[in-house]
PDB file of C-alpha atoms in Angstrom:
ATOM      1  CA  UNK A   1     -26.334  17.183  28.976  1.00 75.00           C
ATOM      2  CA  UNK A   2     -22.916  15.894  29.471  1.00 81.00           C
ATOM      3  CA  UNK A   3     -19.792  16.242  27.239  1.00 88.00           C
ATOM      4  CA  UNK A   4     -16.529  14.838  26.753  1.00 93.00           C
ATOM      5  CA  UNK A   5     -13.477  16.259  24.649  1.00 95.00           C
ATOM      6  CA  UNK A   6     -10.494  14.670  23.470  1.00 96.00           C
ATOM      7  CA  UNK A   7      -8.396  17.220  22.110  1.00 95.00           C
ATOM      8  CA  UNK A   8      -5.584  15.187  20.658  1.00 95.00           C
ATOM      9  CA  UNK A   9      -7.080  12.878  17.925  1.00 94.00           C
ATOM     10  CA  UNK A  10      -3.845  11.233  16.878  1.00 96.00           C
ATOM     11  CA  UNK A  11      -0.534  10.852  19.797  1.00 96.00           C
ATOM     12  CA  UNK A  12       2.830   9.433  18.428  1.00 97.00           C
ATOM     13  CA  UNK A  13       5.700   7.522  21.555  1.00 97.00           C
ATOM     14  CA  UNK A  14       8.121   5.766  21.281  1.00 97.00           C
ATOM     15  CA  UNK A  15       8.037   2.872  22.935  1.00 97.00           C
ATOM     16  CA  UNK A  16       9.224   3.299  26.931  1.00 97.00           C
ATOM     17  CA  UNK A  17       8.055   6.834  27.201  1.00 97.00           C
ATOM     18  CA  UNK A  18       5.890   8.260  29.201  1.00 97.00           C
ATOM     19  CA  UNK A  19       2.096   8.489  27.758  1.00 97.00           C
ATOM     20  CA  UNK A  20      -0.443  10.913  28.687  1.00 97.00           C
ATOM     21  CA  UNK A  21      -4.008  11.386  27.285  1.00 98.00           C
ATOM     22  CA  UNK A  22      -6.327  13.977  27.569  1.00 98.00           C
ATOM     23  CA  UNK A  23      -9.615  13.909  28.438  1.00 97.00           C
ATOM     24  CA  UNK A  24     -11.858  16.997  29.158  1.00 96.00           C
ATOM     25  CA  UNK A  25     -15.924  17.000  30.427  1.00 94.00           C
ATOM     26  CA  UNK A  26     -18.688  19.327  30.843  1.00 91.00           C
ATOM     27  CA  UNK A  27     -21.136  17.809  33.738  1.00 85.00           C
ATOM     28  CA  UNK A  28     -23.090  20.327  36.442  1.00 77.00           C
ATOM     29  CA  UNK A  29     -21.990  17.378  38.897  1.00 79.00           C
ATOM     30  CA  UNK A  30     -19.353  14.730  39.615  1.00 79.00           C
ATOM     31  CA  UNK A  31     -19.901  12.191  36.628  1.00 85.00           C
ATOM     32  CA  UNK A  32     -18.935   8.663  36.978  1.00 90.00           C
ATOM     33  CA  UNK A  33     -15.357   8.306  33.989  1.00 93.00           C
ATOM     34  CA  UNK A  34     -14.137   5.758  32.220  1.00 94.00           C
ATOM     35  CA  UNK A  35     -11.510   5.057  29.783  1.00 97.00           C
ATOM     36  CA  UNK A  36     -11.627   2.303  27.473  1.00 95.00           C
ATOM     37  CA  UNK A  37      -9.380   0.552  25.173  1.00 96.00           C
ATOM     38  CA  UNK A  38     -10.254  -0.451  21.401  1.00 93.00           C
ATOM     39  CA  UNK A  39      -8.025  -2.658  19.674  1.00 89.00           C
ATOM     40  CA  UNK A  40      -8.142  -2.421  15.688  1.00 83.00           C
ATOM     41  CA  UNK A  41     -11.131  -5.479  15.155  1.00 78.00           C
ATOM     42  CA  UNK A  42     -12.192  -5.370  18.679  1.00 81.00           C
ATOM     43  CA  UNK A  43     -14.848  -4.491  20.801  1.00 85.00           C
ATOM     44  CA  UNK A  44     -13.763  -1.539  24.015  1.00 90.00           C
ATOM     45  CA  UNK A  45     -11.955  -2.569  26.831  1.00 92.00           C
ATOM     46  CA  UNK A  46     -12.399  -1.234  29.689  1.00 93.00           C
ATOM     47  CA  UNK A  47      -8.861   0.392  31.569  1.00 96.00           C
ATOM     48  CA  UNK A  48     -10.334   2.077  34.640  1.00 95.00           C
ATOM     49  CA  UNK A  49     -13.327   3.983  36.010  1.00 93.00           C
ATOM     50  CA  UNK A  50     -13.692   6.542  38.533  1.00 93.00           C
ATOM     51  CA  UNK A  51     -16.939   6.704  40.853  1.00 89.00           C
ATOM     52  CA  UNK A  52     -15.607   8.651  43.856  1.00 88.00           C
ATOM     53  CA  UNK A  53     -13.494   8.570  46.425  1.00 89.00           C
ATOM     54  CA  UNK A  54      -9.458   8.894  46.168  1.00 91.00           C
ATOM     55  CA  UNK A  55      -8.832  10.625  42.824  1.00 92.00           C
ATOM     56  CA  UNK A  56      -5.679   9.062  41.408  1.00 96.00           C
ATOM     57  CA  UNK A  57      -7.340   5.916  39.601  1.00 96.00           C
ATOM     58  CA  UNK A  58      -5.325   2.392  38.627  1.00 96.00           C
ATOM     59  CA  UNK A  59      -6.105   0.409  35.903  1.00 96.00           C
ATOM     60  CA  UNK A  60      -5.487  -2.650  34.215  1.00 95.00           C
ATOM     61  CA  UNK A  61      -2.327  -2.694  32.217  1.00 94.00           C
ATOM     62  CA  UNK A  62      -0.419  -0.050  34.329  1.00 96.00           C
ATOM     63  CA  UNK A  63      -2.747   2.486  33.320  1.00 97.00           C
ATOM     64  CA  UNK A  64      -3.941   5.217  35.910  1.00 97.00           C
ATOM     65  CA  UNK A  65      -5.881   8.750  36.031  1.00 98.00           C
ATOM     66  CA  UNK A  66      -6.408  11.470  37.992  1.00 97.00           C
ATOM     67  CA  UNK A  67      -9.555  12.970  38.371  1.00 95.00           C
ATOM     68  CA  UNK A  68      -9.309  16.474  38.645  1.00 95.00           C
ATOM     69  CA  UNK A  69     -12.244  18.511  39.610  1.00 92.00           C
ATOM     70  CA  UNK A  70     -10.691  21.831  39.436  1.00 92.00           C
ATOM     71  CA  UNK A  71     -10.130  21.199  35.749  1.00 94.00           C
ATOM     72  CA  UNK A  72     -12.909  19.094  34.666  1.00 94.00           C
ATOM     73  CA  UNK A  73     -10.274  16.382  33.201  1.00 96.00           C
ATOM     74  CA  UNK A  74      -9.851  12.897  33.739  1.00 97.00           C
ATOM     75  CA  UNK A  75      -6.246  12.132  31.722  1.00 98.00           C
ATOM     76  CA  UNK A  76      -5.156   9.170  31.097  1.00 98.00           C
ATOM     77  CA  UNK A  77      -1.100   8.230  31.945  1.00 98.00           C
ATOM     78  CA  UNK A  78       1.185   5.073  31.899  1.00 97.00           C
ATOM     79  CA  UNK A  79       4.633   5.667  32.956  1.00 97.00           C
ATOM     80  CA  UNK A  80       6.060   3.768  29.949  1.00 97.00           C
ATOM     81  CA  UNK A  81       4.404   2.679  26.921  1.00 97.00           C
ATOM     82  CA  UNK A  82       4.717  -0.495  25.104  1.00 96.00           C
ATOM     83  CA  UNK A  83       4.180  -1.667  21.415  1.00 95.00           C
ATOM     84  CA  UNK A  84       1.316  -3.354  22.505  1.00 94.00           C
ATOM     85  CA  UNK A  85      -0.522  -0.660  23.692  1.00 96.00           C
ATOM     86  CA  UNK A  86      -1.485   0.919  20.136  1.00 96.00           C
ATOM     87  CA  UNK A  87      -4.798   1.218  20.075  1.00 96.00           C
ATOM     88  CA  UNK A  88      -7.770   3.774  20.180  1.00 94.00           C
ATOM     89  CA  UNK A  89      -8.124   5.358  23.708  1.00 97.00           C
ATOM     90  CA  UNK A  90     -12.125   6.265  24.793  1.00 95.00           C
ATOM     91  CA  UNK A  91     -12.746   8.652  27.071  1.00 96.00           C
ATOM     92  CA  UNK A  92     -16.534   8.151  28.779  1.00 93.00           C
ATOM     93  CA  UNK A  93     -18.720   9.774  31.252  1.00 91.00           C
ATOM     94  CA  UNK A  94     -21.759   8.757  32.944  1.00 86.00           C
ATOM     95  CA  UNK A  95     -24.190  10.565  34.504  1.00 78.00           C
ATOM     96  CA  UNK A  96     -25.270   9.191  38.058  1.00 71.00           C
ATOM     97  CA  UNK A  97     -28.908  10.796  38.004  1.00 64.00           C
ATOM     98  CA  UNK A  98     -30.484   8.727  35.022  1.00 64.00           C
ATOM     99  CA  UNK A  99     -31.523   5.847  34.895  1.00 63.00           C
ATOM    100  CA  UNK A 100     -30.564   4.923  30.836  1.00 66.00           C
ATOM    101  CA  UNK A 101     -27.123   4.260  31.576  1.00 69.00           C
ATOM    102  CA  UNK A 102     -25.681   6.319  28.899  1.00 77.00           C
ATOM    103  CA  UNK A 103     -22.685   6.714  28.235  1.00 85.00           C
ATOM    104  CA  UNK A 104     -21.260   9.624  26.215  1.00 88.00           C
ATOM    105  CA  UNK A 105     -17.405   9.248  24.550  1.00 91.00           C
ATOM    106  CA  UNK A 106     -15.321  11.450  23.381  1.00 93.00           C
ATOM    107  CA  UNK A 107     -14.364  11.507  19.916  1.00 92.00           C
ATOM    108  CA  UNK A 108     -11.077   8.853  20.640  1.00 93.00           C
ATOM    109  CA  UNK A 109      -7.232   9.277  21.290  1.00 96.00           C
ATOM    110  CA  UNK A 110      -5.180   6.956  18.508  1.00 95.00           C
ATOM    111  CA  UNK A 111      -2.300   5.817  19.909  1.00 97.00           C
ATOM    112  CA  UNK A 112       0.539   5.084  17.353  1.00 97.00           C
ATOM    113  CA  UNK A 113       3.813   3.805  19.325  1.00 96.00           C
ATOM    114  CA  UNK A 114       7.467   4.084  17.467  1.00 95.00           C
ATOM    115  CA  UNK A 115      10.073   1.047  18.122  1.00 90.00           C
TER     116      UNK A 115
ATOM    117  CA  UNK B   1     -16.139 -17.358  29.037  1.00 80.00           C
ATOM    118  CA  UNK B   2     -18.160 -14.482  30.057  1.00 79.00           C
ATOM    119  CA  UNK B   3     -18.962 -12.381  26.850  1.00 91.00           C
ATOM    120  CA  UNK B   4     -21.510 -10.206  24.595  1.00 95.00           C
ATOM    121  CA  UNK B   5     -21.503 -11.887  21.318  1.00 96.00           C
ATOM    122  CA  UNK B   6     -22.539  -9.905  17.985  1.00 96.00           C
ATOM    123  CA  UNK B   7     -23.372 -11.421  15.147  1.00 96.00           C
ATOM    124  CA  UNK B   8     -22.984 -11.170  12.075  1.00 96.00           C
ATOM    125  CA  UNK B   9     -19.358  -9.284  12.577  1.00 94.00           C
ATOM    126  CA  UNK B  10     -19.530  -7.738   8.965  1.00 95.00           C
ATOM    127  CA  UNK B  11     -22.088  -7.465   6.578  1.00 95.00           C
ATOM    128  CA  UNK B  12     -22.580  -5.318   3.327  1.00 95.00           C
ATOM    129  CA  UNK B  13     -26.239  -5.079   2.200  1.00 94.00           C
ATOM    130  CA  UNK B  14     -28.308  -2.814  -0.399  1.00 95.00           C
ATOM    131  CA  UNK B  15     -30.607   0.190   0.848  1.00 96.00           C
ATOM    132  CA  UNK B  16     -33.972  -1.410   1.679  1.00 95.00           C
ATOM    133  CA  UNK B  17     -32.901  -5.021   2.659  1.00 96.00           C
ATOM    134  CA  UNK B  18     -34.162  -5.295   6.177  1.00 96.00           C
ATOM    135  CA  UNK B  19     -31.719  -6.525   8.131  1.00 96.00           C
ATOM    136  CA  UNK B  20     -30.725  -7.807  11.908  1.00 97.00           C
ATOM    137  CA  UNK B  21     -28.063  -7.598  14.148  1.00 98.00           C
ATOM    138  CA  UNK B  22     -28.152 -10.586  16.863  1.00 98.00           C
ATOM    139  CA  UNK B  23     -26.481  -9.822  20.238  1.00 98.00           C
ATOM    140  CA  UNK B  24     -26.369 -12.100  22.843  1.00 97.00           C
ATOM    141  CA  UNK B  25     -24.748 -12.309  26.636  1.00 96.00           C
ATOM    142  CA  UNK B  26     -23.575 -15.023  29.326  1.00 95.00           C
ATOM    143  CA  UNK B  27     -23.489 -13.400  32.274  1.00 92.00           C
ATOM    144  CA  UNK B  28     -27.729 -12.694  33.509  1.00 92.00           C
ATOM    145  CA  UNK B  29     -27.046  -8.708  32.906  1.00 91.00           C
ATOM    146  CA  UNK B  30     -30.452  -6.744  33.310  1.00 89.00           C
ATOM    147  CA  UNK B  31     -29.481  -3.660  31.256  1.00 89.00           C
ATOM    148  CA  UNK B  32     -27.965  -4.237  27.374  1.00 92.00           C
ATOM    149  CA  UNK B  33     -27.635  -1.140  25.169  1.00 93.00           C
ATOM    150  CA  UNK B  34     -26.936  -0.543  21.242  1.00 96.00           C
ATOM    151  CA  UNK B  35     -24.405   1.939  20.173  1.00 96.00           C
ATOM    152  CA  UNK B  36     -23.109   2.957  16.779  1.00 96.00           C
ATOM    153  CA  UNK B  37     -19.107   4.391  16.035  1.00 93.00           C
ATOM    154  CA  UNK B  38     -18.925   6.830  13.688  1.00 92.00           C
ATOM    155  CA  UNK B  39     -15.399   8.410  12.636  1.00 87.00           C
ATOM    156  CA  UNK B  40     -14.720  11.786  14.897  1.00 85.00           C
ATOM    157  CA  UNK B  41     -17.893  11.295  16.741  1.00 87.00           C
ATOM    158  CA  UNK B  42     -17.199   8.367  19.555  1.00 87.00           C
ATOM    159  CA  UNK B  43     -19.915   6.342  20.032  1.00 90.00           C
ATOM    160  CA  UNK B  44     -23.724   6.912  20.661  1.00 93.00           C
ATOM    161  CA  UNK B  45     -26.324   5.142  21.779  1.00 92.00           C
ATOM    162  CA  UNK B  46     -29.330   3.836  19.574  1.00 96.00           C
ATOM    163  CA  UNK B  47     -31.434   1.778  22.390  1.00 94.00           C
ATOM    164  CA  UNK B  48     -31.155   0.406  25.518  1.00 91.00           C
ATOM    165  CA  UNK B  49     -33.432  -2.311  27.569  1.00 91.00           C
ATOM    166  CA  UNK B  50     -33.418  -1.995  31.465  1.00 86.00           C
ATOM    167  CA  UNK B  51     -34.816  -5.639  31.778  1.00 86.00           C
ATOM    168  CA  UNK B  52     -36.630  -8.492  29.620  1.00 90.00           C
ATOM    169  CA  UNK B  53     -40.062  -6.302  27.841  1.00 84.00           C
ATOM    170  CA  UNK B  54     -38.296  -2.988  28.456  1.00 87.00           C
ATOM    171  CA  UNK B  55     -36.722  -0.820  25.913  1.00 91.00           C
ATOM    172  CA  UNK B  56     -36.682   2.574  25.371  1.00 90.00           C
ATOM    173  CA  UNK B  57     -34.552   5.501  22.899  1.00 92.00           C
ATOM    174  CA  UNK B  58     -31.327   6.423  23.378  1.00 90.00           C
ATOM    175  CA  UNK B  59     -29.646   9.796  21.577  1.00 90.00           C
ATOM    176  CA  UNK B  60     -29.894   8.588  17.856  1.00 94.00           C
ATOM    177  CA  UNK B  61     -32.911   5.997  17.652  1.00 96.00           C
ATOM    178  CA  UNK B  62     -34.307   6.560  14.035  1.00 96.00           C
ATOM    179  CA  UNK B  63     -34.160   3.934  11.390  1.00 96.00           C
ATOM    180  CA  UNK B  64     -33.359   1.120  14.375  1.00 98.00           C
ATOM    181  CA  UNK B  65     -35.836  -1.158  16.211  1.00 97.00           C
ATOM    182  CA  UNK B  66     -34.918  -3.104  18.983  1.00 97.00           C
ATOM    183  CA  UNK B  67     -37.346  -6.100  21.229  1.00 94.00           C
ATOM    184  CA  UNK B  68     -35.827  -7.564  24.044  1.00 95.00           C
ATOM    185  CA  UNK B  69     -37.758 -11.066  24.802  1.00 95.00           C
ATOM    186  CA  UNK B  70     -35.664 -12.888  26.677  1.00 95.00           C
ATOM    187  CA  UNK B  71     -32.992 -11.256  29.277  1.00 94.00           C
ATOM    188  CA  UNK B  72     -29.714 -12.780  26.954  1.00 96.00           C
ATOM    189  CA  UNK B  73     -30.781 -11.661  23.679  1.00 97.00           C
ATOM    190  CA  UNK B  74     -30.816  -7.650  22.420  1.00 97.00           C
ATOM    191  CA  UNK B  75     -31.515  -7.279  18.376  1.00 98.00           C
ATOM    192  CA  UNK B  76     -30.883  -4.470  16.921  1.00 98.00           C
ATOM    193  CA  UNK B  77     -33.177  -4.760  13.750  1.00 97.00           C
ATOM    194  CA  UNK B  78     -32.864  -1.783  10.401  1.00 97.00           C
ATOM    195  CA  UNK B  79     -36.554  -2.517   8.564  1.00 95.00           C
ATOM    196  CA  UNK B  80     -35.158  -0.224   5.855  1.00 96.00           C
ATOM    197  CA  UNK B  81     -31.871   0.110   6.289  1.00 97.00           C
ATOM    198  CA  UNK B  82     -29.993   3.922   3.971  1.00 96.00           C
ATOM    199  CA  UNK B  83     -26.259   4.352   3.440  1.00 97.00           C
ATOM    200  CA  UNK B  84     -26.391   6.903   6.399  1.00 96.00           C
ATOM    201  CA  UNK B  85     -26.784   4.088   8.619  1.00 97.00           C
ATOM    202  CA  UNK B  86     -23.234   2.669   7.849  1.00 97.00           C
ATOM    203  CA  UNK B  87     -21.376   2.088  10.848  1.00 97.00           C
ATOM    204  CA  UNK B  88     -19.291   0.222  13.372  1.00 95.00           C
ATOM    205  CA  UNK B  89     -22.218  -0.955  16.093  1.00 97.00           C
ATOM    206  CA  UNK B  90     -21.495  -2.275  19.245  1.00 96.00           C
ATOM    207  CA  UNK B  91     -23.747  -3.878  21.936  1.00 96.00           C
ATOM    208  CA  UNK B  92     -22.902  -3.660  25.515  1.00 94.00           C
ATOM    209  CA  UNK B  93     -24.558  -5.430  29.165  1.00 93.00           C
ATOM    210  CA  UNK B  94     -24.310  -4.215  32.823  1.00 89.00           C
ATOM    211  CA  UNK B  95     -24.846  -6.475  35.495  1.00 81.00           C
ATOM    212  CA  UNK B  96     -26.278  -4.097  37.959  1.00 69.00           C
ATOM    213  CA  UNK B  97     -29.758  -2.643  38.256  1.00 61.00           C
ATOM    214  CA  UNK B  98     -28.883   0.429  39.693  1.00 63.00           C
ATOM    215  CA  UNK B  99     -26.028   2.232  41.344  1.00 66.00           C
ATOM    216  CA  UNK B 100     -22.006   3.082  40.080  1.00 69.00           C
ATOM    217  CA  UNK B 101     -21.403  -0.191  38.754  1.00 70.00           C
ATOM    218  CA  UNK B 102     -24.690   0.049  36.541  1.00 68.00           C
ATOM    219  CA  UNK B 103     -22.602   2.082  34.106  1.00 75.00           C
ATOM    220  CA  UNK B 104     -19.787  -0.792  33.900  1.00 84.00           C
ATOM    221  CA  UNK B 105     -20.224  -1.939  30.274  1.00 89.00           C
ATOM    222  CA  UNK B 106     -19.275  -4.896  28.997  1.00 91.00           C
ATOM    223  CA  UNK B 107     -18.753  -4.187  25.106  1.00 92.00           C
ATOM    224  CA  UNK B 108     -18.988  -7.103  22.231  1.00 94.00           C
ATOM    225  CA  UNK B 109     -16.283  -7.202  19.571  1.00 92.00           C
ATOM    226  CA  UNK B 110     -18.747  -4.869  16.965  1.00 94.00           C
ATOM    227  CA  UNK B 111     -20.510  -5.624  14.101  1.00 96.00           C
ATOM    228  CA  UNK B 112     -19.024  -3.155  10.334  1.00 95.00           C
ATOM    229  CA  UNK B 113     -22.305  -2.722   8.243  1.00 97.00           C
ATOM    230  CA  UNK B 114     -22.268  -1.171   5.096  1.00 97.00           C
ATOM    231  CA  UNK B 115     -25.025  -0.044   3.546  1.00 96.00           C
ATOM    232  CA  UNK B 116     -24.572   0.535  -0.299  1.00 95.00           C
TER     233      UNK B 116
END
């Protein structure tokens, strides 16, 4: 069975830096990965997802990731970080050989970004 | 719009009171799941439904039933529903049958039910 890990539960910028979030998964193959975006009172968002193919991943709100086989991590960077982007970060695999579509998260990255 | 909707968005109820969360999605998707958010444990899924009559367990399916008549509507239904069962829950819809994309979710906004 598959397995994510986010190691940092809570991550504190200021606004402009650079972000990056970590995301570490156990899978016996190449796993499809997501990231996804949760807003306090929303539902998840989702920022990007990785199937194959070139492993540096864009997103939507000048997120990207790099897929990094070596190293079983998919992290999560944006070059500079704005207010807006406080939120809880999801980290998500899927496995490509079932059928049930689950996904399985990681435990969630807070975000907290400092004027 | 294009949209899961989840209804009711809060709710606090008494051990026992069966109970029903309505989801419902615009966009034809085959495959709609249940999942539940729990603090320091992401989310998991309860149930999901491949297509209209077909439902099956996902990783924590006690306490939780689920019938999926029609191919817009997914209920998640607690016939006796225990404080344990307080959570965030979230239904989600894929368009595709099969394939990458089957795994692209499309999450409604969550429904908070507290179970006293």
């Amino acid at each position: 069975a598959q397995s994510v890990t986010q190691p940092d539960i809570h991550i504190t910028v200021s606004e402009g830096a650079s972000l990056e979030l970590r995301c570490n998964y156990s899978y016996g193959a190449t796993p499809y990965l997501f990231w996804y975006v949760q807003s306090p009172g929303q539902g998840l968002q989702l920022l990007l997802k990785y199937f194959s193919g070139d492993t540096l991943v864009q997103g939507i709100k000048g997120f990207e990731a790099e897929f990094k086989r070596s190293q079983s991590s998919f992290n999560l960077r944006k070059p500079s970080v704005h207010w807006s982007d406080a939120a809880e970060y999801f980290c998500a695999v899927g496995a490509p050989d079932t059928g049930r579509r689950a996904l399985t998260f990681g435990s969630g990255t807070r975000l907290q970004v400092q004027p | 719009e294009a949209q899961v909707t989840q209804n009711p968005r809060y709710l606090i109820t008494v051990t026992g009171k069966k109970l029903t969360v309505t989801c419902s999605q615009n966009m034809n998707h085959e495959y709609m799941s249940w999942y539940r958010q729990d603090p320091g444990l992401g989310l998991r899924q309860i149930y999901y439904s491949m297509n209209v009559e077909v439902t099956d367990k996902g990783d924590v399916p006690e306490g939780y039933k689920v019938s999926r008549k029609e191919k817009r509507n997914f209920p998640l239904i607690l016939e006796s529903p225990s404080p344990n069962q307080t959570s965030l829950y979230f239904c989600a819809s894929s368009r595709d049958r099969g394939g990458a994309g089957a795994n692209v979710l499309t999450f409604g906004a969550g429904s908070r039910l507290t179970v006293l």
